[in-house]
Short mmCIF file of C-alpha atoms in Angstrom, two decimals:
data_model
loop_
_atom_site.label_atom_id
_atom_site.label_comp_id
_atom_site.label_asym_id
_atom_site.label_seq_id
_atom_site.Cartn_x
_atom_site.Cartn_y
_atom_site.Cartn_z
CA UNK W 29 5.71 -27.38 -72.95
CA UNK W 30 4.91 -30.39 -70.40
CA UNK W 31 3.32 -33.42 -71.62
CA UNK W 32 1.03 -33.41 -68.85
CA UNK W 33 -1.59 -36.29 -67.96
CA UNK W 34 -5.06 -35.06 -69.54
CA UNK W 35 -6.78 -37.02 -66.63
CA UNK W 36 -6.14 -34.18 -64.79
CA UNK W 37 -9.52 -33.09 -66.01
CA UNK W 38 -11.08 -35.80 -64.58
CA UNK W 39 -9.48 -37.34 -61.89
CA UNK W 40 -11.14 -36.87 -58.43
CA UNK W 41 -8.79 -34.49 -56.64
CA UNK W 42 -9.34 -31.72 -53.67
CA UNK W 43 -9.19 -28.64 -55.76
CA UNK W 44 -7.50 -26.75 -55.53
CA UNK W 45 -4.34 -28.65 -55.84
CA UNK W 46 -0.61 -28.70 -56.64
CA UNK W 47 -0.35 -32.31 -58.23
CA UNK W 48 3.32 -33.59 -59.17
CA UNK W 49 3.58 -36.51 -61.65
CA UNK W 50 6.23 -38.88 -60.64
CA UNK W 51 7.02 -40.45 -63.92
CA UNK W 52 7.65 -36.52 -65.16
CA UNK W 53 9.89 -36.35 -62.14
CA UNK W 54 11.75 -39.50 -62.59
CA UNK W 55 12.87 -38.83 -66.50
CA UNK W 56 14.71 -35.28 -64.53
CA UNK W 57 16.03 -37.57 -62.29
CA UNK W 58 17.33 -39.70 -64.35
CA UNK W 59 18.92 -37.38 -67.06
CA UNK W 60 20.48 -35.79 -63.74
CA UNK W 61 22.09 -39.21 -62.67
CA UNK W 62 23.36 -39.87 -66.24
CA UNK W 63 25.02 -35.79 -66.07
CA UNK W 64 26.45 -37.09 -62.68
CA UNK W 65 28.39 -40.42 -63.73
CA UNK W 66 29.32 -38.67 -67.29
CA UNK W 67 30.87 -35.65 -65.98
CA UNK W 68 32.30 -37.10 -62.48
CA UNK W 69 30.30 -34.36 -60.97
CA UNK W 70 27.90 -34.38 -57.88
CA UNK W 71 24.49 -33.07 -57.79
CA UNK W 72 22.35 -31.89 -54.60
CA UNK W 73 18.73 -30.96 -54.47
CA UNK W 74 18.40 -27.37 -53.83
CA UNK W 75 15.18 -26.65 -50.60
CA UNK W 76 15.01 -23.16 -51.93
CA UNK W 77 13.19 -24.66 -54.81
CA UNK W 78 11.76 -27.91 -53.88
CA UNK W 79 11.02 -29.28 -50.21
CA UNK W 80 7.97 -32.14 -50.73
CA UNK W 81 9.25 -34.04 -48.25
CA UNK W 82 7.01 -36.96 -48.65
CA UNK W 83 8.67 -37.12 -52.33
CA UNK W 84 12.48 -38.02 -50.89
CA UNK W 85 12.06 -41.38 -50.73
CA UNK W 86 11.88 -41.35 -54.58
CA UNK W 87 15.26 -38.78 -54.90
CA UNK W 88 16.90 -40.79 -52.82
CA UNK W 89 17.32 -43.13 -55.82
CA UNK W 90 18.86 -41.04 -58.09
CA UNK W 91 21.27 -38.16 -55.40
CA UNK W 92 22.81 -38.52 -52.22
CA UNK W 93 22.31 -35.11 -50.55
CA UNK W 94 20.78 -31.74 -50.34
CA UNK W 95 21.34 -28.08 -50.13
CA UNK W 96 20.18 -26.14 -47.33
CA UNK W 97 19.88 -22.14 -46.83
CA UNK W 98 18.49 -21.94 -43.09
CA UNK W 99 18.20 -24.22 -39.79
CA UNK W 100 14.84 -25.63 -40.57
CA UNK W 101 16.41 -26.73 -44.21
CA UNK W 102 19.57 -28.45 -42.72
CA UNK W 103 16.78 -30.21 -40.11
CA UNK W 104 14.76 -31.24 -43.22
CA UNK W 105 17.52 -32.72 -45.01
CA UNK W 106 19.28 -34.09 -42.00
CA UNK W 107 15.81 -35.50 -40.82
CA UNK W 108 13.71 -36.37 -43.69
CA UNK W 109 16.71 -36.81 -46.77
CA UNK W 110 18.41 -38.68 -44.41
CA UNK W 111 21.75 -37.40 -45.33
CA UNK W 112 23.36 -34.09 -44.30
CA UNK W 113 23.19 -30.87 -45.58
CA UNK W 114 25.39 -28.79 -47.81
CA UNK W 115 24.62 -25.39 -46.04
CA UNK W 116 25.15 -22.21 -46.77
CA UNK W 117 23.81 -18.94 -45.13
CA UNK W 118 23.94 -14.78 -45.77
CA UNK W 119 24.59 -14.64 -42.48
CA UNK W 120 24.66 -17.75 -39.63
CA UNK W 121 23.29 -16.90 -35.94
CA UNK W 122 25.11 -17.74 -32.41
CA UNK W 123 21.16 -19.41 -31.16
CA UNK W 124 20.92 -21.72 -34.14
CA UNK W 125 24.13 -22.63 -35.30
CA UNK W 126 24.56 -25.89 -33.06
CA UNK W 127 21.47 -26.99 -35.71
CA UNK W 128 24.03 -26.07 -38.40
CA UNK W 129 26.72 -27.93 -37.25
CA UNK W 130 24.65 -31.37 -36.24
CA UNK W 131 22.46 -31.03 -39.73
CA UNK W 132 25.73 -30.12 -42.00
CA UNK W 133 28.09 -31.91 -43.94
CA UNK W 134 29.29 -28.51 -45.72
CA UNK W 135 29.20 -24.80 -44.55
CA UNK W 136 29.91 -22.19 -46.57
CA UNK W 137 30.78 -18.72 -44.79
CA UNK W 138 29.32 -15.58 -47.05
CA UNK W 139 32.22 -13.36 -45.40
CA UNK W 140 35.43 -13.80 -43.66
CA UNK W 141 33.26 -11.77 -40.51
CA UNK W 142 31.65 -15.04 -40.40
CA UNK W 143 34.07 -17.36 -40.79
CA UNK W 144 35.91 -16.04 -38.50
CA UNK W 145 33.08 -15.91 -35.61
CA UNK W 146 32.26 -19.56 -36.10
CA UNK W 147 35.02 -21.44 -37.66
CA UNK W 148 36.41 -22.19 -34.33
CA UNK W 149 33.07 -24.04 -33.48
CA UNK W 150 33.17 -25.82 -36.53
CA UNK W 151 36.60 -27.32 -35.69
CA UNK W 152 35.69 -28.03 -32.47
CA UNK W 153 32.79 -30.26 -33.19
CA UNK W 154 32.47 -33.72 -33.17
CA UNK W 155 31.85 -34.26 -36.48
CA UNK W 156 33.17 -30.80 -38.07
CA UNK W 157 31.93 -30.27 -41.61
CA UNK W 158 33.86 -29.04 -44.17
CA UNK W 159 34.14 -25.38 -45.18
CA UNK W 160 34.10 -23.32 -47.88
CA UNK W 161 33.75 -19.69 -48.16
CA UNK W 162 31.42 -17.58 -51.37
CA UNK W 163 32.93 -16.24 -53.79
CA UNK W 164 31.41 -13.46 -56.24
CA UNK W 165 32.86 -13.50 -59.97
CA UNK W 166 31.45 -10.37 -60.44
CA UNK W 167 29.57 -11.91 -63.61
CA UNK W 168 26.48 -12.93 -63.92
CA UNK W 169 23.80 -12.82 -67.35
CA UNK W 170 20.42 -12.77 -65.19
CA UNK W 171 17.96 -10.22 -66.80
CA UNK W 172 15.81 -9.97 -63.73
CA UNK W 173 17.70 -8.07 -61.40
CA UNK W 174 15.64 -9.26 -58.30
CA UNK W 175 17.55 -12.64 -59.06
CA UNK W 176 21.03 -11.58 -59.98
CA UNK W 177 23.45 -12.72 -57.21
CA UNK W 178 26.31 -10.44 -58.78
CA UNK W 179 24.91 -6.90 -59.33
CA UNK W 180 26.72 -4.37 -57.78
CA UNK W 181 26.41 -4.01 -54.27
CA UNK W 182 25.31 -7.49 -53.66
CA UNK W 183 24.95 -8.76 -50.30
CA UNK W 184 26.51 -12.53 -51.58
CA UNK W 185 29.88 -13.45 -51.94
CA UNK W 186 33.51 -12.03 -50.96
CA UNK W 187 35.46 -10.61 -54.22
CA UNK W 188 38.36 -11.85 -54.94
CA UNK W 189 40.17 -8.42 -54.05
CA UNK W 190 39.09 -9.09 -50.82
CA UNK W 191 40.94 -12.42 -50.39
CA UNK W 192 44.36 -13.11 -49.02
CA UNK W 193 46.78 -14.88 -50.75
CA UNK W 194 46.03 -17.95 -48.53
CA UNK W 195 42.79 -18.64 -47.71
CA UNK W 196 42.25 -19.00 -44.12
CA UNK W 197 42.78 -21.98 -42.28
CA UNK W 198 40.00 -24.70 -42.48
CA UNK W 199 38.45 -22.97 -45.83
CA UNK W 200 38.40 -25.88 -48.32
CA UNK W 201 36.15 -24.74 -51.08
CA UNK W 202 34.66 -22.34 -52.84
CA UNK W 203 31.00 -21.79 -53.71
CA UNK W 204 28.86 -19.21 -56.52
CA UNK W 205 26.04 -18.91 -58.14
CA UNK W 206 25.71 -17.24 -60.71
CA UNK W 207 22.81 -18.26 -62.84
CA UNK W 208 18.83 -18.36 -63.20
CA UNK W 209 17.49 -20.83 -65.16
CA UNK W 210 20.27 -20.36 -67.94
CA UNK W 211 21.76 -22.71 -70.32
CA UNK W 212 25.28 -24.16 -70.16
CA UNK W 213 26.35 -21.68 -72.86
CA UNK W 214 26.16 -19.09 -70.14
CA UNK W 215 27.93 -21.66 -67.89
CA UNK W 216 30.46 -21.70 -69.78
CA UNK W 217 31.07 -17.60 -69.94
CA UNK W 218 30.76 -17.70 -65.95
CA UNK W 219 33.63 -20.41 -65.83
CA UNK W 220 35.67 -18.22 -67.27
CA UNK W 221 35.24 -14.99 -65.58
CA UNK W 222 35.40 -16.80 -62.16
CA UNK W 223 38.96 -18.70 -63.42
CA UNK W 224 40.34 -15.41 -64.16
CA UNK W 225 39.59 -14.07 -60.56
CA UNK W 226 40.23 -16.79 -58.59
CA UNK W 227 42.47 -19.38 -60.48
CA UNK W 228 45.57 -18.70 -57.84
CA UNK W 229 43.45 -20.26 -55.05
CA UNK W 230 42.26 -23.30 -56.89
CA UNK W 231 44.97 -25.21 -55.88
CA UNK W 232 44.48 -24.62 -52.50
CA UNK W 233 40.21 -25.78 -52.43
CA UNK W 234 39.28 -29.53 -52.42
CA UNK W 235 36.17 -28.61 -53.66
CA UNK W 236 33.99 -25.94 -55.84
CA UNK W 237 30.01 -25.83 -56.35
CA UNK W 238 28.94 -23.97 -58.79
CA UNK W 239 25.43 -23.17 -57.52
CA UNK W 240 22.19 -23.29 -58.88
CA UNK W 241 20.23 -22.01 -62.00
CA UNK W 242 21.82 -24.65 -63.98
CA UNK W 243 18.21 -25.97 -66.25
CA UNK W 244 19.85 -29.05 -67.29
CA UNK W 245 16.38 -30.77 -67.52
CA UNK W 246 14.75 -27.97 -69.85
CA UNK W 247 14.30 -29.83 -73.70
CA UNK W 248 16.81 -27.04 -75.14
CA UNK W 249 19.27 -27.49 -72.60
CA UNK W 250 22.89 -28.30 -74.05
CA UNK W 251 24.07 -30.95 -71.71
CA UNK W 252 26.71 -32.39 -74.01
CA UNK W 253 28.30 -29.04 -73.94
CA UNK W 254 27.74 -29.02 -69.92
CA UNK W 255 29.35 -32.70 -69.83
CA UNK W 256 32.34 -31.34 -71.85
CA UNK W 257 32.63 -27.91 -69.90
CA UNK W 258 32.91 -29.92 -66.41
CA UNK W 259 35.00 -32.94 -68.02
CA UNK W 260 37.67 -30.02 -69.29
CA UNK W 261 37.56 -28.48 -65.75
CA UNK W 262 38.68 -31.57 -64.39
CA UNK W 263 41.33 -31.74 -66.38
CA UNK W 264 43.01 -28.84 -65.30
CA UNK W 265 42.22 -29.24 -61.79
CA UNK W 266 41.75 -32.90 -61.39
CA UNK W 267 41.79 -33.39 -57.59
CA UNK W 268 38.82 -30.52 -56.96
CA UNK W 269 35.24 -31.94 -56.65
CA UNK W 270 32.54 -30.84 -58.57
CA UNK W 271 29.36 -29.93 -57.23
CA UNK W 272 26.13 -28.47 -58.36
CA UNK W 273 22.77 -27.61 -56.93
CA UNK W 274 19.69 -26.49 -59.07
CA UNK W 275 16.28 -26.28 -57.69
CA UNK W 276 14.14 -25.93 -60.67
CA UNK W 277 16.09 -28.47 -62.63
CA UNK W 278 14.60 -31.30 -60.47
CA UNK W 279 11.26 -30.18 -60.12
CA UNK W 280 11.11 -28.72 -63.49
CA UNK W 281 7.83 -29.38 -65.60
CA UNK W 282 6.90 -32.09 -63.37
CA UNK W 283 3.56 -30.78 -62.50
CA UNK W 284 0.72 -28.20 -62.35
CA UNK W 285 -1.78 -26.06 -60.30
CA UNK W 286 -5.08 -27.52 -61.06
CA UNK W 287 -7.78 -24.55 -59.98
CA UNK W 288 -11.33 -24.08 -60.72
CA UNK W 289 -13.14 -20.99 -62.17
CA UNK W 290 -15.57 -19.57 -59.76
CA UNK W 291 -16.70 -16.66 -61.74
CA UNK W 292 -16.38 -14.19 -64.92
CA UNK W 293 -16.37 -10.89 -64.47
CA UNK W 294 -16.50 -8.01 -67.03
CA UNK W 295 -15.69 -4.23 -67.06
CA UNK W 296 -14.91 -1.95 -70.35
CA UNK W 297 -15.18 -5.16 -72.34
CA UNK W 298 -12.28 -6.79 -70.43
CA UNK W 299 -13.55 -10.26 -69.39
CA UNK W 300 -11.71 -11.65 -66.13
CA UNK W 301 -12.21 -15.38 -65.27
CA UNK W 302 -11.97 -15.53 -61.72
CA UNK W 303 -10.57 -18.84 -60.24
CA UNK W 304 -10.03 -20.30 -56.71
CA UNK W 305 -6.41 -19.49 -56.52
CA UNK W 306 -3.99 -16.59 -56.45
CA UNK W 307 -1.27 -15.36 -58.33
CA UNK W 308 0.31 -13.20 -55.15
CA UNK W 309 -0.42 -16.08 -52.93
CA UNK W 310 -0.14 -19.50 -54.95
CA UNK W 311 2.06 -18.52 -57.87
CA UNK W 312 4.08 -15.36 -56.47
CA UNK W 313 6.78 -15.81 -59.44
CA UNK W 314 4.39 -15.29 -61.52
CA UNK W 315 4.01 -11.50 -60.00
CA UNK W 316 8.07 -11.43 -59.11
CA UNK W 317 9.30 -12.61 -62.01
CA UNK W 318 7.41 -11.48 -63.68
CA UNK W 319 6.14 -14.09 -66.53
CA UNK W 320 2.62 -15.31 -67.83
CA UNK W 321 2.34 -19.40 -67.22
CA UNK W 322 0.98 -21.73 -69.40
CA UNK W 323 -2.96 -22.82 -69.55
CA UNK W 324 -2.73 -26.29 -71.11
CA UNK W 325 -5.70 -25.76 -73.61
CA UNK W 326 -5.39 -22.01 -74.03
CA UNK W 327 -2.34 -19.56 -75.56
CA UNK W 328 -1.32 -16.24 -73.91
CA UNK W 329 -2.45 -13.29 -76.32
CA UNK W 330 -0.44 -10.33 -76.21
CA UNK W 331 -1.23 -6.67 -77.89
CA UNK W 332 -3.61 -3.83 -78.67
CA UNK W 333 -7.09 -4.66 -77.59
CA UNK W 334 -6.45 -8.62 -77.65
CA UNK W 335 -9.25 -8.80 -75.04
CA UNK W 336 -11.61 -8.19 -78.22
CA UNK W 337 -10.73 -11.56 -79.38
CA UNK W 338 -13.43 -14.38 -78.79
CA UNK W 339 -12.97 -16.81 -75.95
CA UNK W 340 -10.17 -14.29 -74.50
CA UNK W 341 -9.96 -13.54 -70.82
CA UNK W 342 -7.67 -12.01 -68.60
CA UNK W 343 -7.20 -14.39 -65.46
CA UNK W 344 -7.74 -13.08 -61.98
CA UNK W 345 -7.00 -14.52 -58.10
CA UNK W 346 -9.17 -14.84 -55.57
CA UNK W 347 -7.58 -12.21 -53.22
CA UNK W 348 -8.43 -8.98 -52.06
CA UNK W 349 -5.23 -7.44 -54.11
CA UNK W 350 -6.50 -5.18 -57.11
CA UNK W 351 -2.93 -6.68 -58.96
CA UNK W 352 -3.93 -10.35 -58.64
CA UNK W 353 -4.38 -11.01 -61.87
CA UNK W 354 -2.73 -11.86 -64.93
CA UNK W 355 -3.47 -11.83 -68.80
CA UNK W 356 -4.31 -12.73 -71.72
CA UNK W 357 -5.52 -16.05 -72.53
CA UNK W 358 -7.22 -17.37 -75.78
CA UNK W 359 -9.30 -20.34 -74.93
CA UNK W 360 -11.28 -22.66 -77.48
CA UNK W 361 -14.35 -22.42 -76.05
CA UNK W 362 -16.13 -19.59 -74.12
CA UNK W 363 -15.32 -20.90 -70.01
CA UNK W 364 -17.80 -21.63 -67.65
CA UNK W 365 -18.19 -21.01 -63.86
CA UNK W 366 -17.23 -24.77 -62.20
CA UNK W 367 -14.91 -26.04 -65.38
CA UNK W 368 -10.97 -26.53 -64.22
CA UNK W 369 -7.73 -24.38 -65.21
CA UNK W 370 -4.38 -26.14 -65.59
CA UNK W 371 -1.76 -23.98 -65.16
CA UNK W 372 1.50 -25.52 -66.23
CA UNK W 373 4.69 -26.26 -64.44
CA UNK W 374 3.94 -25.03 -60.96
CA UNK W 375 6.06 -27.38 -58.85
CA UNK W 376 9.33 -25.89 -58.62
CA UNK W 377 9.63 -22.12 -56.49
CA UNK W 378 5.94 -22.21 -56.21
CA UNK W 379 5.30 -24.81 -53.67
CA UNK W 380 7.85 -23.03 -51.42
CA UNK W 381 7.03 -19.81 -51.90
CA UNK W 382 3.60 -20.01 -51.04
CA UNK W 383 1.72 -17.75 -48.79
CA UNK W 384 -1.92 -17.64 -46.83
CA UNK W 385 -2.80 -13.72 -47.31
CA UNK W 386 -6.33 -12.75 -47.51
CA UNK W 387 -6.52 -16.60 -45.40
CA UNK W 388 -7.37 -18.25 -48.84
CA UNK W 389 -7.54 -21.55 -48.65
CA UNK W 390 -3.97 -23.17 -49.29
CA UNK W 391 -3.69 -25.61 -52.33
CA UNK W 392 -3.65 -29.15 -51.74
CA UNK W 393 -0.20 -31.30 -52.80
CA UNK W 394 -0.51 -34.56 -54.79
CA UNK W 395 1.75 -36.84 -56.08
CA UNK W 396 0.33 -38.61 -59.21
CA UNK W 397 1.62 -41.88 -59.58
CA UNK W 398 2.71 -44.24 -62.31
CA UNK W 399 0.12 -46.41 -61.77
CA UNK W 400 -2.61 -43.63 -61.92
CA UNK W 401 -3.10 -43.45 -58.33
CA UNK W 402 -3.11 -40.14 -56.46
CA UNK W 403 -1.64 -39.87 -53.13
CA UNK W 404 -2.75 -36.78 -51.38
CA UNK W 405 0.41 -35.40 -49.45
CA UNK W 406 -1.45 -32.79 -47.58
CA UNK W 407 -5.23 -31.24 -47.70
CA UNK W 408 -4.88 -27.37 -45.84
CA UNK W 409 -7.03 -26.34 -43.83
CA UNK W 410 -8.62 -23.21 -41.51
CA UNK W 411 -6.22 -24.42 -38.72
CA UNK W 412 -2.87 -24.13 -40.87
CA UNK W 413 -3.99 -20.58 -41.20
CA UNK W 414 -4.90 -20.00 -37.67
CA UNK W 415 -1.72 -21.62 -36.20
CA UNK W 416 0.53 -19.31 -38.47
CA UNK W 417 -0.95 -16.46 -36.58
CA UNK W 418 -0.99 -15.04 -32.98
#
C-alpha cells in the first residue's frame, strides 16, 4: 500500500483531480537507475502507461529514452522527451510513417508483411533507425486474458516457425512482451521458453527488449533475482543489448484520484456513495481488469450480505452506465455528502486511458511537490469535451 501524503485531505486542489507525488516518483526512479547500472541493462519509459508530459523534465534525470506505440507517441517523445523513440506498431501506415521514421531511433516490424513494405524506407532515410522484428515465445503467465500478448491466435509477434534461418537483411533485434505486472520469477520462466525458440538467431541480433510488465518498483518485487537473471544473460550473449520498457513500474504507486462524494443512495439495504468521478470513464482498469482499488481510510469487504456491515458502501460513478460502480468498502465512520475519497495508485494506465463519456467533467492532473507545493498541470474543461467532438 502507498504511503501517500495525508494532506491530501486538506490541501486546496480542483477536485476532482489526479495528483502525482514527485518524491513517490523519484524513489521508482531511482531504484530503476540503480537496476540499470547493476545489470548493464537499459530502461525506457513505456507512453502506453504514462504520458504527463509536463513530468519529463524530472525522468530525464534518471532514463534516456522512451517507448512509443503510435505517431502521436513517437512525436511526444521526439518532441517533449527530447530523445527519440523506440517504436513499435501492430501494424505501421504508408500516411504516417515519415512521423515514424523522423520520431524513431528503433522500429520494430510485428510481421515480415511489414517489414518488408517499409524496410526499404527505413534504409533509405537520413537517419535510418535500427530494426528489429516481434517475436512471440508462445509463453506467457497473464491470468487476464484481455492482457495476454501470447494466447493463441494473437495478433503480436511472428513465431519462431515462421522465421528463416537468417533473419532478413537490416533486422537487428528482437522484441516480446510477455508479462503484466509480474515478478522476475516469471521473468525468469519466459527467458527460458523464448531461448529455446529462438536461441539460433541470437547471434545474429545486436539487441533484445524484453517488453513491459516487468513491476520492478512493487515492495515484493525480487530485483536481486532480476539483476542476476539479466547479468547471466549477458554472459552468454555478451555483445546483445538489453532493453526493457515497463509502464506501470515508473508510475507505480506514485499517486491517487482524489474525488468527492456527492451523494448516498440506498436500495434493498445496499448503500451506494456516489462520487464525482467514474469508474468506466476515470478508472476504466478498474472495470477491464477487473480489480477493486484501494480507499486510503477504508478496506474492501467481500462476501454474503457484507453491505449489512456498519459504515459499508458500495461505491458508484457519476455516469449514466447502470455498471459504474464498484464494491464493497468498510469505512470508519458513516460518509457524508461533500467529504473526499482517495483512491489509491491511479497514475499509471489510468491517466491514459481516460475517457469523456456521459461529458463528465475530466479530472484535473497535479504534480505534488517536495516542497508541498502543487503545480496544477492541467484543469479540463467544457471545451476539451466539445473539441473532441464534431
Amino acid at each position: 500500500m502507498m504511503k501517500y501524503n495525508s494532506g491530501l485531505y486538506h490541501l486546496p486542489l480542483p477536485l476532482p483531480c489526479y495528483v502525482m507525488e514527485e518524491d513517490l516518483l523519484r524513489n521508482n526512479l531511482q531504484l530503476i537507475k540503480d537496476i540499470s547500472q547493476k545489470a548493464d541493462v537499459q530502461f525506457i519509459l513505456a507512453f502506453k502507461a504514462f504520458a504527463l508530459w509536463k513530468s519529463f523534465p524530472i525522468f530525464r534525470e534518471y532514463i534516456k529514452q522512451t517507448t512509443a506505440s503510435s505517431p502521436y507517441e513517437a512525436r511526444l517523445a521526439f518532441e517533449e522527451f527530447g530523445s527519440k523513440a523506440h517504436t513499435y506498431s501492430p501494424a505501421y501506415e504508408d500516411s504516417t510513417f515519415d512521423v515514424i521514421l523522423k520520431c524513431s531511433s528503433h522500429i520494430t516490424f510485428n510481421s515480415l508483411s511489414q517489414y518488408e513494405r517499409f524496410i526499404k524506407r527505413v534504409s533509405e532515410y537520413e537517419e535510418p533507425a535500427s530494426c528489429g522484428i516481434r517475436v512471440n515465445p508462445e509463453y506467457a503467465e497473464i491470468e487476464t486474458e484481455l492482457y495476454n500478448p501470447c494466447a493463441p491466435g494473437s495478433r503480436f509477434g511472428i513465431m519462431a516457425t515462421d522465421l528463416p534461418d537468417v533473419l532478413p537483411p537490416g533486422i537487428e533485434g528482437f522484441h516480446l512482451h510477455c508479462h503484466c505486472e509480474n515478478n522476475s520469477d516469471v521473468f525468469q520462466r519466459t527467458l527460458k521458453h523464448f531461448e529455446d525458440k529462438f536461441q539460433k538467431w541470437l547471434p545474429q541480433v545486436k539487441w533484445v527488449n524484453f517488453g513491459g510488465g516487468h513491476l520492478v518498483t512493487e515492495e515484493n518485487y525480487n530485483v536481486d533475482l532480476l539483476i542476476h537473471i539479466l547479468n547471466d544473460f549477458h554472459k552468454r550473449y555478451p555483445w546483445i543489448q538489453i532493453i526493457l520498457e515497463p509502464g506501470s513500474a515508473f508510475a507505480w504507486q506514485t499517486g491517487c484520484l482524489v474525488a468527492q462524494v456527492v451523494d448516498i443512495v440506498e436500495n434493498c439495504g445496499i448503500k451506494t456513495a456516489i462520487v464525482n468521478v467514474s469508474f468506466t470513464c476515470h478508472m476504466p482498469d478498474c472495470l477491464e481488469m477487473p480489480y477493486h482499488p484501494q480507499i486510503v481510510g477504508a478496506k474492501i469487504v467481500d462476501g454474503p450480505e457484507v453491505w449489512k456491515e456498519e459504515n459499508t458502501y458500495r461505491i458508484g460513478g457519476n455516469s449514466c452506465l447502470s455498471g459504474d460502480f464498484m464494491g464493497f468498502w468498510n469505512f470508519d465512520h458513516p460518509l457524508q455528502v461533500g467529504e473526499r475519497i482517495i483512491f489509491e495508485d491511479m497514475i499509471h494506465y489510468t491517466t491514459v486511458k481516460t475517457n469523456m463519456f456521459n461529458g463528465i467533467h475530466h479530472p484535473s492532473i497535479a504534480l505534488l511537490h517536495s516542497d508541498g507545493q502543487i503545480e496544477v498541470y492541467k484543469n479540463y474543461s467544457y471545451d476539451d469535451y466539445k473539441n473532441r467532438m464534431c
